[in-house]
């Protein structure tokens, strides 16, 4: 029973990671260069619609990551005492990514949305640039965290 619960938690963890980090990678490396040629009145509302769909699902992924991550800490490792180093690093980087996400949602995303809705495109472009920087940082942190989480069991630390 416990091992089935661990399998479910690990599957949930991995799917949430793939959705969040994969979604950021797609936005940053595919959609952004593809949208660059569009005029601001087409490009900025497009990004508004993209993030209006993506960000709530990232919120769901974060809840899934926290439940599955801390669930595995208890079920696999029996609590926080004597945890391997990579789990500490993964948890620290994961929490940092989550704080950046919360900042993005409550500051630049809120202002970007309001600016697009008022057709204030220069202001919206400024906010979108802040969103791009935060997503870029979170994408790099996400890639590092995946490597840490996936390789850590072989570190012997
Ligand atoms: C902040 C909360 C997080 C906690 C508490 C947490 C905790 C854990 C735990 C306990 C495991 C199981 C490790 C094992 O049994 O070997 C795991 C696996 C993993 N985690 Fe996390 N994690 C968190 C966030 C993240 C994030 C943000 C990412 C990536 C962006 C990530 C990527 C991974 C990966 C790739 C594995 C797979 C390990 C395997 O191959 O078995 N984790 N995590």
Tab-separated table of N, CA and C and ligand atoms in Angstrom:
chain	number	residue	atom	x	y	z
A	1	UNK	N	0.839	-1.209	0.000
A	1	UNK	CA	0.000	0.000	0.000
A	1	UNK	C	0.869	1.252	0.000
A	2	UNK	N	1.877	1.255	0.926
A	2	UNK	CA	2.747	2.426	1.004
A	2	UNK	C	3.508	2.603	-0.296
A	3	UNK	N	3.987	1.463	-0.880
A	3	UNK	CA	4.775	1.620	-2.098
A	3	UNK	C	3.898	2.102	-3.246
A	4	UNK	N	2.600	1.712	-3.251
A	4	UNK	CA	1.702	2.229	-4.298
A	4	UNK	C	1.509	3.734	-4.110
A	5	UNK	N	1.373	4.152	-2.850
A	5	UNK	CA	1.222	5.592	-2.570
A	5	UNK	C	2.469	6.342	-3.041
A	6	UNK	N	3.650	5.749	-2.823
A	6	UNK	CA	4.887	6.413	-3.263
A	6	UNK	C	4.912	6.542	-4.789
A	7	UNK	N	4.492	5.464	-5.474
A	7	UNK	CA	4.460	5.522	-6.943
A	7	UNK	C	3.525	6.626	-7.426
A	8	UNK	N	2.361	6.725	-6.785
A	8	UNK	CA	1.401	7.769	-7.176
A	8	UNK	C	1.984	9.162	-6.941
A	9	UNK	N	2.623	9.337	-5.785
A	9	UNK	CA	3.197	10.649	-5.458
A	9	UNK	C	4.321	11.001	-6.435
A	10	UNK	N	5.171	10.009	-6.747
A	10	UNK	CA	6.282	10.290	-7.668
A	10	UNK	C	5.749	10.624	-9.063
A	11	UNK	N	4.705	9.891	-9.499
A	11	UNK	CA	4.113	10.180	-10.813
A	11	UNK	C	3.547	11.598	-10.823
A	12	UNK	N	2.858	11.959	-9.746
A	12	UNK	CA	2.269	13.298	-9.641
A	12	UNK	C	3.364	14.365	-9.691
A	13	UNK	N	4.458	14.099	-8.959
A	13	UNK	CA	5.597	15.022	-8.887
A	13	UNK	C	6.184	15.250	-10.286
A	14	UNK	N	6.427	14.130	-10.981
A	14	UNK	CA	7.068	14.237	-12.295
A	14	UNK	C	6.156	14.926	-13.311
A	15	UNK	N	4.858	14.612	-13.281
A	15	UNK	CA	3.940	15.239	-14.245
A	15	UNK	C	3.851	16.744	-13.987
A	16	UNK	N	3.825	17.124	-12.705
A	16	UNK	CA	3.758	18.558	-12.375
A	16	UNK	C	5.027	19.270	-12.847
A	17	UNK	N	6.182	18.634	-12.653
A	17	UNK	CA	7.456	19.222	-13.087
A	17	UNK	C	7.471	19.395	-14.611
A	18	UNK	N	7.047	18.342	-15.324
A	18	UNK	CA	7.070	18.398	-16.791
A	18	UNK	C	6.144	19.514	-17.281
A	19	UNK	N	4.957	19.627	-16.673
A	19	UNK	CA	4.018	20.660	-17.116
A	19	UNK	C	4.596	22.054	-16.876
A	20	UNK	N	5.080	22.298	-15.666
A	20	UNK	CA	5.541	23.651	-15.307
A	20	UNK	C	6.791	24.046	-16.117
A	21	UNK	N	7.837	23.209	-16.021
A	21	UNK	CA	9.101	23.571	-16.664
A	21	UNK	C	8.976	23.455	-18.190
A	22	UNK	N	8.255	22.425	-18.662
A	22	UNK	CA	8.051	22.277	-20.106
A	22	UNK	C	7.249	23.444	-20.674
A	23	UNK	N	6.233	23.884	-19.932
A	23	UNK	CA	5.420	25.021	-20.388
A	23	UNK	C	6.255	26.282	-20.481
A	24	UNK	N	7.118	26.508	-19.499
A	24	UNK	CA	7.987	27.696	-19.541
A	24	UNK	C	8.960	27.587	-20.707
A	25	UNK	N	9.494	26.391	-20.932
A	25	UNK	CA	10.451	26.203	-22.033
A	25	UNK	C	9.767	26.488	-23.366
A	26	UNK	N	8.537	26.007	-23.550
A	26	UNK	CA	7.811	26.250	-24.797
A	26	UNK	C	7.567	27.755	-24.979
A	27	UNK	N	7.095	28.427	-23.898
A	27	UNK	CA	6.797	29.860	-24.006
A	27	UNK	C	8.059	30.633	-24.366
A	28	UNK	N	9.162	30.293	-23.690
A	28	UNK	CA	10.384	31.087	-23.827
A	28	UNK	C	11.103	30.824	-25.143
A	29	UNK	N	11.184	29.567	-25.515
A	29	UNK	CA	12.047	29.239	-26.661
A	29	UNK	C	11.286	29.096	-27.981
A	30	UNK	N	9.959	28.926	-27.939
A	30	UNK	CA	9.194	28.745	-29.188
A	30	UNK	C	8.231	29.905	-29.424
A	31	UNK	N	7.341	30.132	-28.455
A	31	UNK	CA	6.280	31.117	-28.664
A	31	UNK	C	6.838	32.534	-28.733
A	32	UNK	N	7.799	32.839	-27.833
A	32	UNK	CA	8.323	34.204	-27.791
A	32	UNK	C	8.978	34.602	-29.123
A	33	UNK	N	9.945	33.826	-29.645
A	33	UNK	CA	10.520	34.216	-30.939
A	33	UNK	C	9.477	34.235	-32.053
A	34	UNK	N	8.469	33.336	-31.982
A	34	UNK	CA	7.452	33.294	-33.043
A	34	UNK	C	6.556	34.530	-32.989
A	35	UNK	N	6.364	35.109	-31.790
A	35	UNK	CA	5.436	36.242	-31.641
A	35	UNK	C	6.125	37.586	-31.842
A	36	UNK	N	7.465	37.589	-31.884
A	36	UNK	CA	8.212	38.850	-31.931
A	36	UNK	C	7.802	39.731	-33.113
A	37	UNK	N	7.514	39.150	-34.251
A	37	UNK	CA	7.184	39.930	-35.448
A	37	UNK	C	5.808	40.584	-35.412
A	38	UNK	N	4.942	40.189	-34.473
A	38	UNK	CA	3.583	40.749	-34.446
A	38	UNK	C	3.589	42.167	-33.898
A	39	UNK	N	2.641	42.975	-34.356
A	39	UNK	CA	2.487	44.341	-33.821
A	39	UNK	C	1.989	44.255	-32.374
A	40	UNK	N	2.353	45.256	-31.514
A	40	UNK	CA	1.923	45.211	-30.113
A	40	UNK	C	0.423	44.962	-29.897
A	41	UNK	N	-0.505	45.576	-30.679
A	41	UNK	CA	-1.936	45.322	-30.409
A	41	UNK	C	-2.353	43.875	-30.678
A	42	UNK	N	-1.541	43.127	-31.436
A	42	UNK	CA	-1.834	41.698	-31.626
A	42	UNK	C	-1.033	40.858	-30.636
A	43	UNK	N	0.262	41.254	-30.442
A	43	UNK	CA	1.175	40.433	-29.638
A	43	UNK	C	0.812	40.453	-28.150
A	44	UNK	N	0.524	41.643	-27.600
A	44	UNK	CA	0.318	41.731	-26.152
A	44	UNK	C	-0.982	41.042	-25.709
A	45	UNK	N	-2.118	41.222	-26.427
A	45	UNK	CA	-3.309	40.448	-26.041
A	45	UNK	C	-3.105	38.938	-26.216
A	46	UNK	N	-2.265	38.543	-27.179
A	46	UNK	CA	-1.981	37.103	-27.326
A	46	UNK	C	-1.330	36.569	-26.050
A	47	UNK	N	-0.291	37.310	-25.565
A	47	UNK	CA	0.384	36.881	-24.333
A	47	UNK	C	-0.576	36.921	-23.149
A	48	UNK	N	-1.503	37.878	-23.156
A	48	UNK	CA	-2.480	37.943	-22.054
A	48	UNK	C	-3.316	36.663	-22.025
A	49	UNK	N	-3.748	36.216	-23.235
A	49	UNK	CA	-4.571	35.000	-23.293
A	49	UNK	C	-3.746	33.761	-22.944
A	50	UNK	N	-2.480	33.739	-23.392
A	50	UNK	CA	-1.616	32.585	-23.096
A	50	UNK	C	-1.424	32.454	-21.581
A	51	UNK	N	-1.034	33.555	-20.917
A	51	UNK	CA	-0.754	33.475	-19.473
A	51	UNK	C	-2.024	33.291	-18.652
A	52	UNK	N	-3.160	33.817	-19.157
A	52	UNK	CA	-4.416	33.614	-18.429
A	52	UNK	C	-4.750	32.126	-18.349
A	53	UNK	N	-4.283	31.349	-19.354
A	53	UNK	CA	-4.513	29.896	-19.300
A	53	UNK	C	-3.405	29.176	-18.537
A	54	UNK	N	-2.157	29.587	-18.774
A	54	UNK	CA	-1.015	28.849	-18.221
A	54	UNK	C	-0.874	29.030	-16.699
A	55	UNK	N	-0.966	30.288	-16.232
A	55	UNK	CA	-0.624	30.553	-14.827
A	55	UNK	C	-1.511	29.810	-13.813
A	56	UNK	N	-2.849	29.721	-14.017
A	56	UNK	CA	-3.630	28.953	-13.040
A	56	UNK	C	-3.211	27.485	-12.978
A	57	UNK	N	-2.844	26.906	-14.130
A	57	UNK	CA	-2.413	25.504	-14.119
A	57	UNK	C	-1.051	25.344	-13.454
A	58	UNK	N	-0.206	26.385	-13.534
A	58	UNK	CA	1.055	26.328	-12.783
A	58	UNK	C	0.731	26.310	-11.293
A	59	UNK	N	-0.286	27.088	-10.884
A	59	UNK	CA	-0.710	27.061	-9.473
A	59	UNK	C	-1.105	25.647	-9.052
A	60	UNK	N	-1.850	24.949	-9.917
A	60	UNK	CA	-2.251	23.561	-9.621
A	60	UNK	C	-1.003	22.673	-9.531
A	61	UNK	N	-0.041	22.873	-10.457
A	61	UNK	CA	1.198	22.067	-10.438
A	61	UNK	C	1.965	22.293	-9.146
A	62	UNK	N	1.974	23.542	-8.669
A	62	UNK	CA	2.720	23.845	-7.447
A	62	UNK	C	2.105	23.111	-6.251
A	63	UNK	N	0.766	23.116	-6.188
A	63	UNK	CA	0.112	22.384	-5.089
A	63	UNK	C	0.481	20.899	-5.194
A	64	UNK	N	0.431	20.357	-6.429
A	64	UNK	CA	0.767	18.935	-6.630
A	64	UNK	C	2.217	18.653	-6.237
A	65	UNK	N	3.135	19.590	-6.572
A	65	UNK	CA	4.560	19.398	-6.239
A	65	UNK	C	4.776	19.384	-4.735
A	66	UNK	N	4.087	20.320	-4.042
A	66	UNK	CA	4.280	20.402	-2.587
A	66	UNK	C	3.722	19.157	-1.902
A	67	UNK	N	2.486	18.765	-2.297
A	67	UNK	CA	1.864	17.589	-1.671
A	67	UNK	C	2.723	16.352	-1.936
A	68	UNK	N	3.142	16.165	-3.215
A	68	UNK	CA	3.890	14.957	-3.552
A	68	UNK	C	5.298	14.997	-2.958
A	69	UNK	N	5.949	16.181	-3.024
A	69	UNK	CA	7.322	16.289	-2.507
A	69	UNK	C	7.375	16.020	-1.014
A	70	UNK	N	6.535	16.744	-0.241
A	70	UNK	CA	6.585	16.537	1.213
A	70	UNK	C	5.994	15.169	1.586
A	71	UNK	N	5.010	14.696	0.781
A	71	UNK	CA	4.481	13.339	1.004
A	71	UNK	C	5.598	12.305	0.892
A	72	UNK	N	6.454	12.434	-0.133
A	72	UNK	CA	7.553	11.462	-0.312
A	72	UNK	C	8.602	11.606	0.781
A	73	UNK	N	8.808	12.864	1.252
A	73	UNK	CA	9.790	13.047	2.340
A	73	UNK	C	9.356	12.203	3.544
A	74	UNK	N	8.054	12.165	3.806
A	74	UNK	CA	7.589	11.370	4.950
A	74	UNK	C	7.546	9.882	4.631
A	75	UNK	N	7.013	9.526	3.444
A	75	UNK	CA	6.828	8.095	3.149
A	75	UNK	C	8.136	7.393	2.752
A	76	UNK	N	9.003	8.108	1.987
A	76	UNK	CA	10.240	7.451	1.513
A	76	UNK	C	11.342	7.586	2.555
A	77	UNK	N	11.454	8.790	3.160
A	77	UNK	CA	12.613	9.057	4.025
A	77	UNK	C	12.247	9.123	5.508
A	78	UNK	N	10.957	8.970	5.817
A	78	UNK	CA	10.525	8.958	7.225
A	78	UNK	C	10.676	10.304	7.911
A	79	UNK	N	10.640	11.399	7.179
A	79	UNK	CA	10.691	12.745	7.784
A	79	UNK	C	11.947	13.496	7.377
A	80	UNK	N	12.183	14.625	8.031
A	80	UNK	CA	13.257	15.530	7.597
A	80	UNK	C	14.640	15.128	8.124
A	81	UNK	N	14.661	14.282	9.176
A	81	UNK	CA	15.956	13.944	9.781
A	81	UNK	C	16.775	13.063	8.843
A	82	UNK	N	18.040	13.468	8.613
A	82	UNK	CA	18.940	12.653	7.793
A	82	UNK	C	18.581	12.602	6.316
A	83	UNK	N	17.883	13.609	5.822
A	83	UNK	CA	17.541	13.636	4.380
A	83	UNK	C	18.806	13.772	3.539
A	84	UNK	N	18.859	13.103	2.368
A	84	UNK	CA	20.016	13.303	1.485
A	84	UNK	C	20.124	14.765	1.047
A	85	UNK	N	21.359	15.188	0.739
A	85	UNK	CA	21.618	16.586	0.369
A	85	UNK	C	20.759	17.051	-0.811
A	86	UNK	N	20.579	16.155	-1.814
A	86	UNK	CA	19.874	16.621	-3.022
A	86	UNK	C	18.422	16.985	-2.736
A	87	UNK	N	17.835	16.347	-1.732
A	87	UNK	CA	16.433	16.683	-1.402
A	87	UNK	C	16.381	18.095	-0.803
A	88	UNK	N	17.384	18.440	0.028
A	88	UNK	CA	17.421	19.803	0.579
A	88	UNK	C	17.569	20.819	-0.548
A	89	UNK	N	18.477	20.510	-1.482
A	89	UNK	CA	18.710	21.456	-2.590
A	89	UNK	C	17.435	21.577	-3.431
A	90	UNK	N	16.812	20.436	-3.740
A	90	UNK	CA	15.585	20.454	-4.551
A	90	UNK	C	14.493	21.248	-3.849
A	91	UNK	N	14.334	21.024	-2.554
A	91	UNK	CA	13.285	21.738	-1.819
A	91	UNK	C	13.574	23.240	-1.812
A	92	UNK	N	14.843	23.613	-1.569
A	92	UNK	CA	15.206	25.037	-1.537
A	92	UNK	C	14.950	25.691	-2.887
A	93	UNK	N	15.430	25.050	-3.969
A	93	UNK	CA	15.238	25.635	-5.308
A	93	UNK	C	13.758	25.667	-5.672
A	94	UNK	N	13.043	24.598	-5.302
A	94	UNK	CA	11.604	24.531	-5.606
A	94	UNK	C	10.854	25.662	-4.903
A	95	UNK	N	11.165	25.898	-3.622
A	95	UNK	CA	10.471	26.969	-2.888
A	95	UNK	C	10.808	28.332	-3.482
A	96	UNK	N	12.075	28.502	-3.904
A	96	UNK	CA	12.470	29.763	-4.549
A	96	UNK	C	11.660	29.974	-5.842
A	97	UNK	N	11.521	28.919	-6.641
A	97	UNK	CA	10.718	29.025	-7.877
A	97	UNK	C	9.275	29.406	-7.554
A	98	UNK	N	8.767	28.844	-6.467
A	98	UNK	CA	7.365	29.124	-6.103
A	98	UNK	C	7.195	30.576	-5.653
A	99	UNK	N	8.195	31.100	-4.920
A	99	UNK	CA	8.133	32.512	-4.508
A	99	UNK	C	8.168	33.420	-5.741
A	100	UNK	N	9.035	33.090	-6.694
A	100	UNK	CA	9.109	33.893	-7.931
A	100	UNK	C	7.778	33.841	-8.681
A	101	UNK	N	7.162	32.669	-8.705
A	101	UNK	CA	5.846	32.540	-9.355
A	101	UNK	C	4.823	33.446	-8.665
A	102	UNK	N	4.812	33.413	-7.324
A	102	UNK	CA	3.835	34.238	-6.591
A	102	UNK	C	4.077	35.715	-6.866
A	103	UNK	N	5.356	36.125	-6.893
A	103	UNK	CA	5.660	37.515	-7.199
A	103	UNK	C	5.147	37.863	-8.605
A	104	UNK	N	5.422	36.973	-9.553
A	104	UNK	CA	4.984	37.211	-10.939
A	104	UNK	C	3.465	37.410	-11.007
A	105	UNK	N	2.722	36.526	-10.321
A	105	UNK	CA	1.257	36.576	-10.407
A	105	UNK	C	0.707	37.853	-9.776
A	106	UNK	N	1.269	38.249	-8.621
A	106	UNK	CA	0.659	39.369	-7.889
A	106	UNK	C	1.224	40.728	-8.281
A	107	UNK	N	2.378	40.777	-8.967
A	107	UNK	CA	2.887	42.087	-9.397
A	107	UNK	C	2.859	42.233	-10.927
A	108	UNK	N	3.883	41.762	-11.669
A	108	UNK	CA	3.888	42.072	-13.116
A	108	UNK	C	2.680	41.540	-13.893
A	109	UNK	N	2.222	40.334	-13.574
A	109	UNK	CA	1.098	39.768	-14.349
A	109	UNK	C	-0.172	40.599	-14.132
A	110	UNK	N	-0.422	40.986	-12.880
A	110	UNK	CA	-1.616	41.789	-12.577
A	110	UNK	C	-1.534	43.123	-13.335
A	111	UNK	N	-0.359	43.767	-13.306
A	111	UNK	CA	-0.203	45.070	-13.974
A	111	UNK	C	-0.258	44.928	-15.499
A	112	UNK	N	0.333	43.843	-15.993
A	112	UNK	CA	0.310	43.588	-17.443
A	112	UNK	C	-1.140	43.434	-17.929
A	113	UNK	N	-1.901	42.621	-17.200
A	113	UNK	CA	-3.308	42.368	-17.552
A	113	UNK	C	-4.093	43.668	-17.578
A	114	UNK	N	-3.931	44.470	-16.525
A	114	UNK	CA	-4.667	45.732	-16.450
A	114	UNK	C	-4.267	46.659	-17.599
A	115	UNK	N	-2.956	46.694	-17.898
A	115	UNK	CA	-2.486	47.578	-18.977
A	115	UNK	C	-3.044	47.123	-20.329
A	116	UNK	N	-3.050	45.810	-20.595
A	116	UNK	CA	-3.597	45.323	-21.872
A	116	UNK	C	-5.087	45.664	-21.947
A	117	UNK	N	-5.804	45.514	-20.839
A	117	UNK	CA	-7.246	45.766	-20.853
A	117	UNK	C	-7.565	47.247	-21.084
A	118	UNK	N	-6.595	48.135	-20.750
A	118	UNK	CA	-6.797	49.573	-21.012
A	118	UNK	C	-6.189	49.982	-22.358
A	119	UNK	N	-5.709	49.012	-23.122
A	119	UNK	CA	-4.984	49.280	-24.377
A	119	UNK	C	-3.747	50.151	-24.158
A	120	UNK	N	-3.156	50.087	-22.959
A	120	UNK	CA	-1.934	50.865	-22.671
A	120	UNK	C	-0.739	49.993	-23.056
A	121	UNK	N	-0.480	49.898	-24.369
A	121	UNK	CA	0.493	48.922	-24.852
A	121	UNK	C	1.950	49.188	-24.442
A	122	UNK	N	2.423	50.458	-24.400
A	122	UNK	CA	3.811	50.652	-23.945
A	122	UNK	C	4.003	50.163	-22.501
A	123	UNK	N	3.033	50.467	-21.633
A	123	UNK	CA	3.085	49.998	-20.238
A	123	UNK	C	3.032	48.455	-20.202
A	124	UNK	N	2.141	47.884	-21.015
A	124	UNK	CA	2.012	46.417	-21.048
A	124	UNK	C	3.324	45.779	-21.512
A	125	UNK	N	3.989	46.401	-22.503
A	125	UNK	CA	5.247	45.837	-23.021
A	125	UNK	C	6.310	45.833	-21.923
A	126	UNK	N	6.310	46.899	-21.097
A	126	UNK	CA	7.269	46.970	-19.986
A	126	UNK	C	7.025	45.831	-18.985
A	127	UNK	N	5.751	45.615	-18.680
A	127	UNK	CA	5.402	44.543	-17.727
A	127	UNK	C	5.700	43.163	-18.304
A	128	UNK	N	5.460	43.018	-19.611
A	128	UNK	CA	5.736	41.719	-20.241
A	128	UNK	C	7.226	41.414	-20.175
A	129	UNK	N	8.047	42.485	-20.275
A	129	UNK	CA	9.485	42.280	-20.177
A	129	UNK	C	9.867	41.764	-18.777
A	130	UNK	N	9.203	42.289	-17.751
A	130	UNK	CA	9.467	41.791	-16.383
A	130	UNK	C	9.040	40.321	-16.270
A	131	UNK	N	7.890	40.005	-16.874
A	131	UNK	CA	7.423	38.609	-16.836
A	131	UNK	C	8.445	37.704	-17.531
A	132	UNK	N	8.968	38.180	-18.683
A	132	UNK	CA	9.949	37.382	-19.440
A	132	UNK	C	11.187	37.097	-18.587
A	133	UNK	N	11.654	38.120	-17.849
A	133	UNK	CA	12.856	37.932	-17.026
A	133	UNK	C	12.585	36.892	-15.926
A	134	UNK	N	11.422	37.008	-15.265
A	134	UNK	CA	11.115	36.067	-14.177
A	134	UNK	C	10.944	34.648	-14.726
A	135	UNK	N	10.253	34.537	-15.868
A	135	UNK	CA	10.070	33.198	-16.455
A	135	UNK	C	11.433	32.625	-16.869
A	136	UNK	N	12.321	33.483	-17.393
A	136	UNK	CA	13.660	33.019	-17.789
A	136	UNK	C	14.435	32.485	-16.582
A	137	UNK	N	14.370	33.230	-15.462
A	137	UNK	CA	15.070	32.775	-14.247
A	137	UNK	C	14.461	31.460	-13.755
A	138	UNK	N	13.123	31.405	-13.726
A	138	UNK	CA	12.477	30.187	-13.228
A	138	UNK	C	12.735	28.988	-14.143
A	139	UNK	N	12.868	29.259	-15.435
A	139	UNK	CA	13.177	28.164	-16.360
A	139	UNK	C	14.568	27.595	-16.046
A	140	UNK	N	15.545	28.497	-15.819
A	140	UNK	CA	16.902	28.014	-15.498
A	140	UNK	C	16.903	27.268	-14.166
A	141	UNK	N	16.211	27.833	-13.159
A	141	UNK	CA	16.142	27.152	-11.857
A	141	UNK	C	15.460	25.790	-12.010
A	142	UNK	N	14.406	25.751	-12.847
A	142	UNK	CA	13.671	24.496	-13.056
A	142	UNK	C	14.556	23.430	-13.679
A	143	UNK	N	15.363	23.831	-14.676
A	143	UNK	CA	16.246	22.858	-15.340
A	143	UNK	C	17.271	22.321	-14.328
A	144	UNK	N	17.854	23.244	-13.537
A	144	UNK	CA	18.834	22.817	-12.518
A	144	UNK	C	18.170	21.868	-11.514
A	145	UNK	N	16.934	22.227	-11.091
A	145	UNK	CA	16.243	21.398	-10.083
A	145	UNK	C	15.930	20.007	-10.637
A	146	UNK	N	15.575	19.941	-11.917
A	146	UNK	CA	15.303	18.623	-12.526
A	146	UNK	C	16.574	17.772	-12.510
A	147	UNK	N	17.707	18.396	-12.861
A	147	UNK	CA	18.964	17.638	-12.882
A	147	UNK	C	19.318	17.181	-11.459
A	148	UNK	N	19.159	18.096	-10.491
A	148	UNK	CA	19.441	17.738	-9.092
A	148	UNK	C	18.507	16.606	-8.640
A	149	UNK	N	17.185	16.780	-8.881
A	149	UNK	CA	16.198	15.788	-8.426
A	149	UNK	C	16.391	14.438	-9.107
A	150	UNK	N	16.758	14.460	-10.383
A	150	UNK	CA	16.878	13.210	-11.133
A	150	UNK	C	18.187	12.477	-10.903
A	151	UNK	N	19.286	13.228	-10.609
A	151	UNK	CA	20.596	12.560	-10.464
A	151	UNK	C	20.978	12.331	-8.990
A	152	UNK	N	20.289	13.078	-8.096
A	152	UNK	CA	20.731	13.125	-6.693
A	152	UNK	C	20.901	11.787	-6.004
A	153	UNK	N	20.040	10.814	-6.356
A	153	UNK	CA	20.124	9.525	-5.655
A	153	UNK	C	21.464	8.811	-5.909
A	154	UNK	N	22.183	9.220	-6.962
A	154	UNK	CA	23.475	8.571	-7.264
A	154	UNK	C	24.667	9.353	-6.724
A	155	UNK	N	24.415	10.486	-6.041
A	155	UNK	CA	25.530	11.295	-5.547
A	155	UNK	C	26.256	10.625	-4.381
A	156	UNK	N	25.516	9.813	-3.621
A	156	UNK	CA	26.099	9.192	-2.420
A	156	UNK	C	26.314	10.201	-1.301
A	157	UNK	N	25.548	11.334	-1.297
A	157	UNK	CA	25.720	12.356	-0.238
A	157	UNK	C	24.470	12.453	0.627
B	1	LIG	C1	9.602	22.302	-3.153
B	1	LIG	C2	9.185	21.168	-2.999
B	1	LIG	C3	9.802	19.871	-3.429
B	1	LIG	C4	10.004	18.831	-2.606
B	1	LIG	C5	9.704	18.781	-1.112
B	1	LIG	C6	10.539	17.731	-3.403
B	1	LIG	C7	10.833	16.477	-2.926
B	1	LIG	C8	11.132	15.378	-3.705
B	1	LIG	C9	11.314	14.013	-3.235
B	1	LIG	C10	11.205	13.584	-1.770
B	1	LIG	C11	11.604	13.225	-4.303
B	1	LIG	C12	11.893	11.695	-4.284
B	1	LIG	C13	13.360	11.460	-4.370
B	1	LIG	C14	13.735	9.977	-4.336
B	1	LIG	O1	12.973	9.177	-3.822
B	1	LIG	O2	14.833	9.659	-4.833
B	1	LIG	C15	11.609	14.070	-5.477
B	1	LIG	C16	11.867	13.641	-6.779
B	1	LIG	C17	12.066	14.469	-7.853
B	1	LIG	N1	11.892	15.848	-7.869
B	1	LIG	FE1	11.285	17.008	-6.284
B	1	LIG	N2	10.689	18.157	-4.703
B	1	LIG	C18	10.256	19.455	-4.768
B	1	LIG	C19	10.244	20.245	-5.915
B	1	LIG	C20	10.749	19.875	-7.137
B	1	LIG	C21	10.883	20.735	-8.286
B	1	LIG	C22	10.458	22.203	-8.314
B	1	LIG	C23	11.442	20.007	-9.293
B	1	LIG	C24	11.830	20.388	-10.694
B	1	LIG	C25	11.610	21.534	-11.248
B	1	LIG	C26	11.648	18.669	-8.787
B	1	LIG	C27	12.170	17.613	-9.530
B	1	LIG	C28	12.217	16.303	-9.120
B	1	LIG	C29	12.599	15.187	-9.976
B	1	LIG	C30	13.025	15.266	-11.448
B	1	LIG	C31	12.504	14.037	-9.179
B	1	LIG	C32	12.733	12.607	-9.694
B	1	LIG	C33	13.622	11.765	-8.897
B	1	LIG	C34	13.624	10.346	-9.427
B	1	LIG	O3	14.110	10.131	-10.541
B	1	LIG	O4	13.165	9.479	-8.712
B	1	LIG	N3	11.214	18.629	-7.478
B	1	LIG	N4	11.323	15.365	-5.085
